[in-house]
Amino acid sequence: MTGRVHSIESFGLVDGPGVRCVVFLKGCCLRCRYCHNPDTWAMDGGEEWEAETLFQKIYRFKPYWRNNGGITVSGGEALLQMDFVIELFEIAKRHGVHTALDTSGAPFRNSTEYLEKFQKLMSVTDLFILDIKEMNRERHMALTGQDNQNILELARYLSDHGKAMWIRHVLVPGITDSEEDLQALAGFLNTLKTVEKREILPYHTLGIYKWENLGLEYSLKEILSPTPQEVQRAEKIISATSE
């Protein structure tokens, strides 16, 4: 089994517990207006790796992981190359390595054929890091180009099957920071049983140059990053639990 890899980060500190080797795969079905890696959207390009060869490259960094680090596969959208991720994680688990998958959830489908494969993925994935970009369906479509219903279905499915989750939400002033939407997110998270962490990621513009290099128009140039106070406000809202 081979996969298309965009890049590898050997010392990741924010993509799961501990120090992690982060593999960024090619291909994404969303077109988020604030994406800082539009160069991962296309399925082609990058480097083609066999799962065993990639693992052996990654495994060299094991001394940095200590007791709670491991491997995180991100993107792009890692679920678009699910067969490859399954094989890579199967190898990792045979070596006792902690595995995490960073996903938008967009490719998830509630069909028998898809779920059979997805259950194999769940069996070798210790942690799912799920980005919930917007709770409101119409605003999600305006922000990403796609519906969010299957993303929410994925979160419910992971919860129902006892899989640990971290939930992330990118805070974009004037777009994803309304009290109504943040409270809706908090309410949804309170219905899930396996969320271990709720994170607010402040919007930034560090990826604009990639849009320009690709000849793409970046529509959020005028939006500033949220202030620490705005981030703290959002964190407080989404952390609120039901009585």
PDB file of N, CA and C in Angstrom, residues 28-115:
ATOM      1  N   CYS A  28      -7.510  16.998  -0.149  1.00  0.00           N
ATOM      2  CA  CYS A  28      -8.543  17.485   0.770  1.00  0.00           C
ATOM      3  C   CYS A  28      -9.795  17.811  -0.030  1.00  0.00           C
ATOM      4  N   CYS A  29     -10.957  17.483   0.544  1.00  0.00           N
ATOM      5  CA  CYS A  29     -12.220  17.748  -0.144  1.00  0.00           C
ATOM      6  C   CYS A  29     -12.865  19.061   0.298  1.00  0.00           C
ATOM      7  N   LEU A  30     -12.345  19.699   1.332  1.00  0.00           N
ATOM      8  CA  LEU A  30     -12.841  21.013   1.740  1.00  0.00           C
ATOM      9  C   LEU A  30     -11.984  22.101   1.107  1.00  0.00           C
ATOM     10  N   ARG A  31     -12.547  23.292   1.041  1.00  0.00           N
ATOM     11  CA  ARG A  31     -11.820  24.462   0.554  1.00  0.00           C
ATOM     12  C   ARG A  31     -12.013  25.603   1.555  1.00  0.00           C
ATOM     13  N   CYS A  32     -11.476  25.403   2.748  1.00  0.00           N
ATOM     14  CA  CYS A  32     -11.659  26.368   3.830  1.00  0.00           C
ATOM     15  C   CYS A  32     -11.024  27.707   3.463  1.00  0.00           C
ATOM     16  N   ARG A  33     -11.752  28.768   3.718  1.00  0.00           N
ATOM     17  CA  ARG A  33     -11.278  30.101   3.324  1.00  0.00           C
ATOM     18  C   ARG A  33     -10.035  30.519   4.083  1.00  0.00           C
ATOM     19  N   TYR A  34      -9.795  29.938   5.255  1.00  0.00           N
ATOM     20  CA  TYR A  34      -8.618  30.308   6.044  1.00  0.00           C
ATOM     21  C   TYR A  34      -7.521  29.242   5.995  1.00  0.00           C
ATOM     22  N   CYS A  35      -7.635  28.256   5.138  1.00  0.00           N
ATOM     23  CA  CYS A  35      -6.670  27.149   5.098  1.00  0.00           C
ATOM     24  C   CYS A  35      -5.235  27.671   4.981  1.00  0.00           C
ATOM     25  N   HIS A  36      -4.344  27.147   5.829  1.00  0.00           N
ATOM     26  CA  HIS A  36      -2.941  27.575   5.744  1.00  0.00           C
ATOM     27  C   HIS A  36      -2.085  26.560   4.994  1.00  0.00           C
ATOM     28  N   ASN A  37      -2.726  25.510   4.447  1.00  0.00           N
ATOM     29  CA  ASN A  37      -1.993  24.532   3.629  1.00  0.00           C
ATOM     30  C   ASN A  37      -2.734  24.221   2.328  1.00  0.00           C
ATOM     31  N   PRO A  38      -3.072  25.224   1.515  1.00  0.00           N
ATOM     32  CA  PRO A  38      -3.783  24.923   0.268  1.00  0.00           C
ATOM     33  C   PRO A  38      -2.961  24.076  -0.695  1.00  0.00           C
ATOM     34  N   ASP A  39      -1.652  23.998  -0.441  1.00  0.00           N
ATOM     35  CA  ASP A  39      -0.792  23.163  -1.280  1.00  0.00           C
ATOM     36  C   ASP A  39      -0.997  21.671  -1.006  1.00  0.00           C
ATOM     37  N   THR A  40      -1.830  21.339  -0.007  1.00  0.00           N
ATOM     38  CA  THR A  40      -2.149  19.930   0.237  1.00  0.00           C
ATOM     39  C   THR A  40      -3.462  19.517  -0.419  1.00  0.00           C
ATOM     40  N   TRP A  41      -4.200  20.432  -1.022  1.00  0.00           N
ATOM     41  CA  TRP A  41      -5.541  20.123  -1.534  1.00  0.00           C
ATOM     42  C   TRP A  41      -5.526  19.041  -2.614  1.00  0.00           C
ATOM     43  N   ALA A  42      -4.633  19.179  -3.580  1.00  0.00           N
ATOM     44  CA  ALA A  42      -4.603  18.241  -4.714  1.00  0.00           C
ATOM     45  C   ALA A  42      -4.135  16.863  -4.257  1.00  0.00           C
ATOM     46  N   MET A  43      -4.728  15.823  -4.839  1.00  0.00           N
ATOM     47  CA  MET A  43      -4.347  14.455  -4.489  1.00  0.00           C
ATOM     48  C   MET A  43      -3.009  14.061  -5.097  1.00  0.00           C
ATOM     49  N   ASP A  44      -2.619  14.710  -6.187  1.00  0.00           N
ATOM     50  CA  ASP A  44      -1.358  14.346  -6.824  1.00  0.00           C
ATOM     51  C   ASP A  44      -0.216  15.157  -6.218  1.00  0.00           C
ATOM     52  N   GLY A  45       0.979  14.878  -6.674  1.00  0.00           N
ATOM     53  CA  GLY A  45       2.152  15.568  -6.147  1.00  0.00           C
ATOM     54  C   GLY A  45       2.641  14.942  -4.856  1.00  0.00           C
ATOM     55  N   GLY A  46       3.515  15.654  -4.174  1.00  0.00           N
ATOM     56  CA  GLY A  46       4.104  15.116  -2.964  1.00  0.00           C
ATOM     57  C   GLY A  46       5.021  13.946  -3.275  1.00  0.00           C
ATOM     58  N   GLU A  47       5.261  13.111  -2.270  1.00  0.00           N
ATOM     59  CA  GLU A  47       6.090  11.918  -2.437  1.00  0.00           C
ATOM     60  C   GLU A  47       5.250  10.673  -2.195  1.00  0.00           C
ATOM     61  N   GLU A  48       5.495   9.645  -2.964  1.00  0.00           N
ATOM     62  CA  GLU A  48       4.778   8.390  -2.791  1.00  0.00           C
ATOM     63  C   GLU A  48       5.591   7.475  -1.881  1.00  0.00           C
ATOM     64  N   TRP A  49       4.949   7.004  -0.822  1.00  0.00           N
ATOM     65  CA  TRP A  49       5.615   6.164   0.165  1.00  0.00           C
ATOM     66  C   TRP A  49       4.872   4.847   0.340  1.00  0.00           C
ATOM     67  N   GLU A  50       5.613   3.784   0.576  1.00  0.00           N
ATOM     68  CA  GLU A  50       5.029   2.553   1.079  1.00  0.00           C
ATOM     69  C   GLU A  50       4.899   2.693   2.592  1.00  0.00           C
ATOM     70  N   ALA A  51       3.848   2.092   3.165  1.00  0.00           N
ATOM     71  CA  ALA A  51       3.573   2.269   4.586  1.00  0.00           C
ATOM     72  C   ALA A  51       4.745   1.787   5.456  1.00  0.00           C
ATOM     73  N   GLU A  52       5.310   0.640   5.145  1.00  0.00           N
ATOM     74  CA  GLU A  52       6.415   0.094   5.944  1.00  0.00           C
ATOM     75  C   GLU A  52       7.644   0.994   5.884  1.00  0.00           C
ATOM     76  N   THR A  53       7.958   1.488   4.691  1.00  0.00           N
ATOM     77  CA  THR A  53       9.130   2.361   4.528  1.00  0.00           C
ATOM     78  C   THR A  53       8.935   3.658   5.282  1.00  0.00           C
ATOM     79  N   LEU A  54       7.720   4.217   5.197  1.00  0.00           N
ATOM     80  CA  LEU A  54       7.442   5.461   5.916  1.00  0.00           C
ATOM     81  C   LEU A  54       7.542   5.242   7.420  1.00  0.00           C
ATOM     82  N   PHE A  55       7.003   4.130   7.901  1.00  0.00           N
ATOM     83  CA  PHE A  55       7.077   3.881   9.337  1.00  0.00           C
ATOM     84  C   PHE A  55       8.527   3.786   9.804  1.00  0.00           C
ATOM     85  N   GLN A  56       9.342   3.092   9.058  1.00  0.00           N
ATOM     86  CA  GLN A  56      10.742   2.950   9.469  1.00  0.00           C
ATOM     87  C   GLN A  56      11.435   4.314   9.527  1.00  0.00           C
ATOM     88  N   LYS A  57      11.082   5.212   8.615  1.00  0.00           N
ATOM     89  CA  LYS A  57      11.646   6.567   8.666  1.00  0.00           C
ATOM     90  C   LYS A  57      11.178   7.290   9.925  1.00  0.00           C
ATOM     91  N   ILE A  58       9.871   7.160  10.217  1.00  0.00           N
ATOM     92  CA  ILE A  58       9.288   7.823  11.383  1.00  0.00           C
ATOM     93  C   ILE A  58       9.857   7.247  12.681  1.00  0.00           C
ATOM     94  N   TYR A  59      10.032   5.950  12.717  1.00  0.00           N
ATOM     95  CA  TYR A  59      10.390   5.254  13.949  1.00  0.00           C
ATOM     96  C   TYR A  59      11.780   5.653  14.458  1.00  0.00           C
ATOM     97  N   ARG A  60      12.569   6.237  13.585  1.00  0.00           N
ATOM     98  CA  ARG A  60      13.883   6.711  14.020  1.00  0.00           C
ATOM     99  C   ARG A  60      13.775   7.815  15.060  1.00  0.00           C
ATOM    100  N   PHE A  61      12.615   8.485  15.095  1.00  0.00           N
ATOM    101  CA  PHE A  61      12.431   9.596  16.033  1.00  0.00           C
ATOM    102  C   PHE A  61      11.870   9.134  17.385  1.00  0.00           C
ATOM    103  N   LYS A  62      11.722   7.836  17.564  1.00  0.00           N
ATOM    104  CA  LYS A  62      11.130   7.299  18.793  1.00  0.00           C
ATOM    105  C   LYS A  62      11.795   7.820  20.070  1.00  0.00           C
ATOM    106  N   PRO A  63      13.125   7.997  20.132  1.00  0.00           N
ATOM    107  CA  PRO A  63      13.729   8.495  21.374  1.00  0.00           C
ATOM    108  C   PRO A  63      13.156   9.829  21.856  1.00  0.00           C
ATOM    109  N   TYR A  64      12.614  10.638  20.941  1.00  0.00           N
ATOM    110  CA  TYR A  64      12.048  11.925  21.343  1.00  0.00           C
ATOM    111  C   TYR A  64      10.660  11.777  21.948  1.00  0.00           C
ATOM    112  N   TRP A  65       9.982  10.670  21.681  1.00  0.00           N
ATOM    113  CA  TRP A  65       8.580  10.545  22.068  1.00  0.00           C
ATOM    114  C   TRP A  65       8.396  10.254  23.544  1.00  0.00           C
ATOM    115  N   ARG A  66       9.399   9.678  24.191  1.00  0.00           N
ATOM    116  CA  ARG A  66       9.324   9.284  25.601  1.00  0.00           C
ATOM    117  C   ARG A  66       8.110   8.384  25.828  1.00  0.00           C
ATOM    118  N   ASN A  67       7.300   8.675  26.847  1.00  0.00           N
ATOM    119  CA  ASN A  67       6.223   7.756  27.206  1.00  0.00           C
ATOM    120  C   ASN A  67       4.879   8.072  26.565  1.00  0.00           C
ATOM    121  N   ASN A  68       4.656   9.328  26.155  1.00  0.00           N
ATOM    122  CA  ASN A  68       3.313   9.682  25.691  1.00  0.00           C
ATOM    123  C   ASN A  68       3.266  10.287  24.295  1.00  0.00           C
ATOM    124  N   GLY A  69       4.365  10.245  23.559  1.00  0.00           N
ATOM    125  CA  GLY A  69       4.369  10.751  22.202  1.00  0.00           C
ATOM    126  C   GLY A  69       3.959   9.679  21.208  1.00  0.00           C
ATOM    127  N   GLY A  70       4.223   9.945  19.921  1.00  0.00           N
ATOM    128  CA  GLY A  70       3.869   8.961  18.901  1.00  0.00           C
ATOM    129  C   GLY A  70       3.736   9.572  17.529  1.00  0.00           C
ATOM    130  N   ILE A  71       2.829   9.018  16.740  1.00  0.00           N
ATOM    131  CA  ILE A  71       2.621   9.421  15.351  1.00  0.00           C
ATOM    132  C   ILE A  71       1.239  10.055  15.197  1.00  0.00           C
ATOM    133  N   THR A  72       1.195  11.170  14.486  1.00  0.00           N
ATOM    134  CA  THR A  72      -0.074  11.775  14.082  1.00  0.00           C
ATOM    135  C   THR A  72      -0.091  11.878  12.563  1.00  0.00           C
ATOM    136  N   VAL A  73      -1.179  11.428  11.951  1.00  0.00           N
ATOM    137  CA  VAL A  73      -1.358  11.610  10.508  1.00  0.00           C
ATOM    138  C   VAL A  73      -2.396  12.704  10.304  1.00  0.00           C
ATOM    139  N   SER A  74      -2.015  13.694   9.490  1.00  0.00           N
ATOM    140  CA  SER A  74      -2.859  14.856   9.234  1.00  0.00           C
ATOM    141  C   SER A  74      -2.938  15.068   7.727  1.00  0.00           C
ATOM    142  N   GLY A  75      -3.250  16.290   7.307  1.00  0.00           N
ATOM    143  CA  GLY A  75      -3.386  16.538   5.884  1.00  0.00           C
ATOM    144  C   GLY A  75      -3.180  17.993   5.530  1.00  0.00           C
ATOM    145  N   GLY A  76      -3.859  18.426   4.455  1.00  0.00           N
ATOM    146  CA  GLY A  76      -4.814  17.664   3.704  1.00  0.00           C
ATOM    147  C   GLY A  76      -5.890  17.029   4.563  1.00  0.00           C
ATOM    148  N   GLU A  77      -6.442  15.963   4.040  1.00  0.00           N
ATOM    149  CA  GLU A  77      -7.466  15.189   4.739  1.00  0.00           C
ATOM    150  C   GLU A  77      -7.068  13.723   4.724  1.00  0.00           C
ATOM    151  N   ALA A  78      -6.658  13.236   5.904  1.00  0.00           N
ATOM    152  CA  ALA A  78      -6.109  11.883   6.001  1.00  0.00           C
ATOM    153  C   ALA A  78      -7.121  10.804   5.647  1.00  0.00           C
ATOM    154  N   LEU A  79      -8.416  11.058   5.859  1.00  0.00           N
ATOM    155  CA  LEU A  79      -9.415  10.031   5.567  1.00  0.00           C
ATOM    156  C   LEU A  79      -9.549   9.740   4.077  1.00  0.00           C
ATOM    157  N   LEU A  80      -9.027  10.614   3.229  1.00  0.00           N
ATOM    158  CA  LEU A  80      -9.059  10.341   1.793  1.00  0.00           C
ATOM    159  C   LEU A  80      -8.066   9.246   1.406  1.00  0.00           C
ATOM    160  N   GLN A  81      -7.120   8.952   2.299  1.00  0.00           N
ATOM    161  CA  GLN A  81      -6.178   7.863   2.066  1.00  0.00           C
ATOM    162  C   GLN A  81      -6.281   6.856   3.219  1.00  0.00           C
ATOM    163  N   MET A  82      -7.504   6.450   3.530  1.00  0.00           N
ATOM    164  CA  MET A  82      -7.757   5.634   4.716  1.00  0.00           C
ATOM    165  C   MET A  82      -7.049   4.287   4.666  1.00  0.00           C
ATOM    166  N   ASP A  83      -7.013   3.632   3.517  1.00  0.00           N
ATOM    167  CA  ASP A  83      -6.339   2.326   3.429  1.00  0.00           C
ATOM    168  C   ASP A  83      -4.869   2.446   3.826  1.00  0.00           C
ATOM    169  N   PHE A  84      -4.234   3.497   3.352  1.00  0.00           N
ATOM    170  CA  PHE A  84      -2.824   3.724   3.662  1.00  0.00           C
ATOM    171  C   PHE A  84      -2.640   4.002   5.155  1.00  0.00           C
ATOM    172  N   VAL A  85      -3.519   4.818   5.734  1.00  0.00           N
ATOM    173  CA  VAL A  85      -3.422   5.134   7.161  1.00  0.00           C
ATOM    174  C   VAL A  85      -3.622   3.875   7.996  1.00  0.00           C
ATOM    175  N   ILE A  86      -4.581   3.041   7.617  1.00  0.00           N
ATOM    176  CA  ILE A  86      -4.818   1.796   8.349  1.00  0.00           C
ATOM    177  C   ILE A  86      -3.547   0.942   8.373  1.00  0.00           C
ATOM    178  N   GLU A  87      -2.923   0.774   7.211  1.00  0.00           N
ATOM    179  CA  GLU A  87      -1.720  -0.060   7.161  1.00  0.00           C
ATOM    180  C   GLU A  87      -0.592   0.551   7.982  1.00  0.00           C
ATOM    181  N   LEU A  88      -0.416   1.876   7.883  1.00  0.00           N
ATOM    182  CA  LEU A  88       0.638   2.553   8.650  1.00  0.00           C
ATOM    183  C   LEU A  88       0.394   2.395  10.149  1.00  0.00           C
ATOM    184  N   PHE A  89      -0.855   2.570  10.571  1.00  0.00           N
ATOM    185  CA  PHE A  89      -1.174   2.469  11.998  1.00  0.00           C
ATOM    186  C   PHE A  89      -1.109   1.020  12.489  1.00  0.00           C
ATOM    187  N   GLU A  90      -1.440   0.064  11.638  1.00  0.00           N
ATOM    188  CA  GLU A  90      -1.285  -1.344  12.028  1.00  0.00           C
ATOM    189  C   GLU A  90       0.175  -1.646  12.355  1.00  0.00           C
ATOM    190  N   ILE A  91       1.066  -1.149  11.526  1.00  0.00           N
ATOM    191  CA  ILE A  91       2.500  -1.342  11.764  1.00  0.00           C
ATOM    192  C   ILE A  91       2.902  -0.644  13.061  1.00  0.00           C
ATOM    193  N   ALA A  92       2.406   0.580  13.254  1.00  0.00           N
ATOM    194  CA  ALA A  92       2.737   1.340  14.457  1.00  0.00           C
ATOM    195  C   ALA A  92       2.287   0.611  15.722  1.00  0.00           C
ATOM    196  N   LYS A  93       1.082   0.062  15.694  1.00  0.00           N
ATOM    197  CA  LYS A  93       0.578  -0.622  16.891  1.00  0.00           C
ATOM    198  C   LYS A  93       1.369  -1.888  17.188  1.00  0.00           C
ATOM    199  N   ARG A  94       1.874  -2.551  16.144  1.00  0.00           N
ATOM    200  CA  ARG A  94       2.718  -3.732  16.382  1.00  0.00           C
ATOM    201  C   ARG A  94       4.008  -3.357  17.106  1.00  0.00           C
ATOM    202  N   HIS A  95       4.390  -2.090  16.993  1.00  0.00           N
ATOM    203  CA  HIS A  95       5.595  -1.599  17.678  1.00  0.00           C
ATOM    204  C   HIS A  95       5.242  -0.818  18.948  1.00  0.00           C
ATOM    205  N   GLY A  96       3.994  -0.850  19.343  1.00  0.00           N
ATOM    206  CA  GLY A  96       3.591  -0.185  20.581  1.00  0.00           C
ATOM    207  C   GLY A  96       3.574   1.329  20.516  1.00  0.00           C
ATOM    208  N   VAL A  97       3.367   1.884  19.322  1.00  0.00           N
ATOM    209  CA  VAL A  97       3.402   3.335  19.128  1.00  0.00           C
ATOM    210  C   VAL A  97       1.992   3.924  19.216  1.00  0.00           C
ATOM    211  N   HIS A  98       1.843   5.025  19.949  1.00  0.00           N
ATOM    212  CA  HIS A  98       0.571   5.735  20.049  1.00  0.00           C
ATOM    213  C   HIS A  98       0.241   6.395  18.710  1.00  0.00           C
ATOM    214  N   THR A  99      -1.014   6.261  18.275  1.00  0.00           N
ATOM    215  CA  THR A  99      -1.429   6.785  16.971  1.00  0.00           C
ATOM    216  C   THR A  99      -2.551   7.802  17.128  1.00  0.00           C
ATOM    217  N   ALA A 100      -2.482   8.859  16.344  1.00  0.00           N
ATOM    218  CA  ALA A 100      -3.530   9.881  16.340  1.00  0.00           C
ATOM    219  C   ALA A 100      -3.835  10.270  14.901  1.00  0.00           C
ATOM    220  N   LEU A 101      -5.104  10.567  14.644  1.00  0.00           N
ATOM    221  CA  LEU A 101      -5.534  10.990  13.313  1.00  0.00           C
ATOM    222  C   LEU A 101      -6.166  12.362  13.422  1.00  0.00           C
ATOM    223  N   ASP A 102      -5.630  13.327  12.677  1.00  0.00           N
ATOM    224  CA  ASP A 102      -6.158  14.696  12.636  1.00  0.00           C
ATOM    225  C   ASP A 102      -7.012  14.818  11.385  1.00  0.00           C
ATOM    226  N   THR A 103      -8.308  15.076  11.553  1.00  0.00           N
ATOM    227  CA  THR A 103      -9.229  15.049  10.417  1.00  0.00           C
ATOM    228  C   THR A 103     -10.298  16.123  10.524  1.00  0.00           C
ATOM    229  N   SER A 104     -10.793  16.545   9.369  1.00  0.00           N
ATOM    230  CA  SER A 104     -11.960  17.420   9.323  1.00  0.00           C
ATOM    231  C   SER A 104     -13.245  16.604   9.382  1.00  0.00           C
ATOM    232  N   GLY A 105     -13.130  15.304   9.121  1.00  0.00           N
ATOM    233  CA  GLY A 105     -14.290  14.425   9.115  1.00  0.00           C
ATOM    234  C   GLY A 105     -15.119  14.480   7.849  1.00  0.00           C
ATOM    235  N   ALA A 106     -14.751  15.321   6.900  1.00  0.00           N
ATOM    236  CA  ALA A 106     -15.592  15.538   5.723  1.00  0.00           C
ATOM    237  C   ALA A 106     -15.835  14.284   4.878  1.00  0.00           C
ATOM    238  N   PRO A 107     -14.863  13.366   4.716  1.00  0.00           N
ATOM    239  CA  PRO A 107     -15.129  12.191   3.870  1.00  0.00           C
ATOM    240  C   PRO A 107     -15.997  11.125   4.536  1.00  0.00           C
ATOM    241  N   PHE A 108     -16.281  11.262   5.831  1.00  0.00           N
ATOM    242  CA  PHE A 108     -17.010  10.213   6.555  1.00  0.00           C
ATOM    243  C   PHE A 108     -18.367   9.954   5.910  1.00  0.00           C
ATOM    244  N   ARG A 109     -18.720   8.670   5.795  1.00  0.00           N
ATOM    245  CA  ARG A 109     -20.010   8.275   5.227  1.00  0.00           C
ATOM    246  C   ARG A 109     -20.634   7.188   6.091  1.00  0.00           C
ATOM    247  N   ASN A 110     -21.923   7.307   6.347  1.00  0.00           N
ATOM    248  CA  ASN A 110     -22.631   6.338   7.188  1.00  0.00           C
ATOM    249  C   ASN A 110     -23.220   5.233   6.321  1.00  0.00           C
ATOM    250  N   SER A 111     -22.324   4.547   5.602  1.00  0.00           N
ATOM    251  CA  SER A 111     -22.743   3.435   4.748  1.00  0.00           C
ATOM    252  C   SER A 111     -22.036   2.172   5.212  1.00  0.00           C
ATOM    253  N   THR A 112     -22.621   1.030   4.937  1.00  0.00           N
ATOM    254  CA  THR A 112     -22.071  -0.237   5.420  1.00  0.00           C
ATOM    255  C   THR A 112     -20.644  -0.456   4.953  1.00  0.00           C
ATOM    256  N   GLU A 113     -20.402  -0.260   3.661  1.00  0.00           N
ATOM    257  CA  GLU A 113     -19.065  -0.496   3.100  1.00  0.00           C
ATOM    258  C   GLU A 113     -18.035   0.432   3.741  1.00  0.00           C
ATOM    259  N   TYR A 114     -18.398   1.718   3.856  1.00  0.00           N
ATOM    260  CA  TYR A 114     -17.453   2.679   4.444  1.00  0.00           C
ATOM    261  C   TYR A 114     -17.185   2.345   5.904  1.00  0.00           C
ATOM    262  N   LEU A 115     -18.236   2.034   6.658  1.00  0.00           N
ATOM    263  CA  LEU A 115     -18.081   1.790   8.090  1.00  0.00           C
ATOM    264  C   LEU A 115     -17.266   0.540   8.373  1.00  0.00           C
TER     265      LEU A 115
END
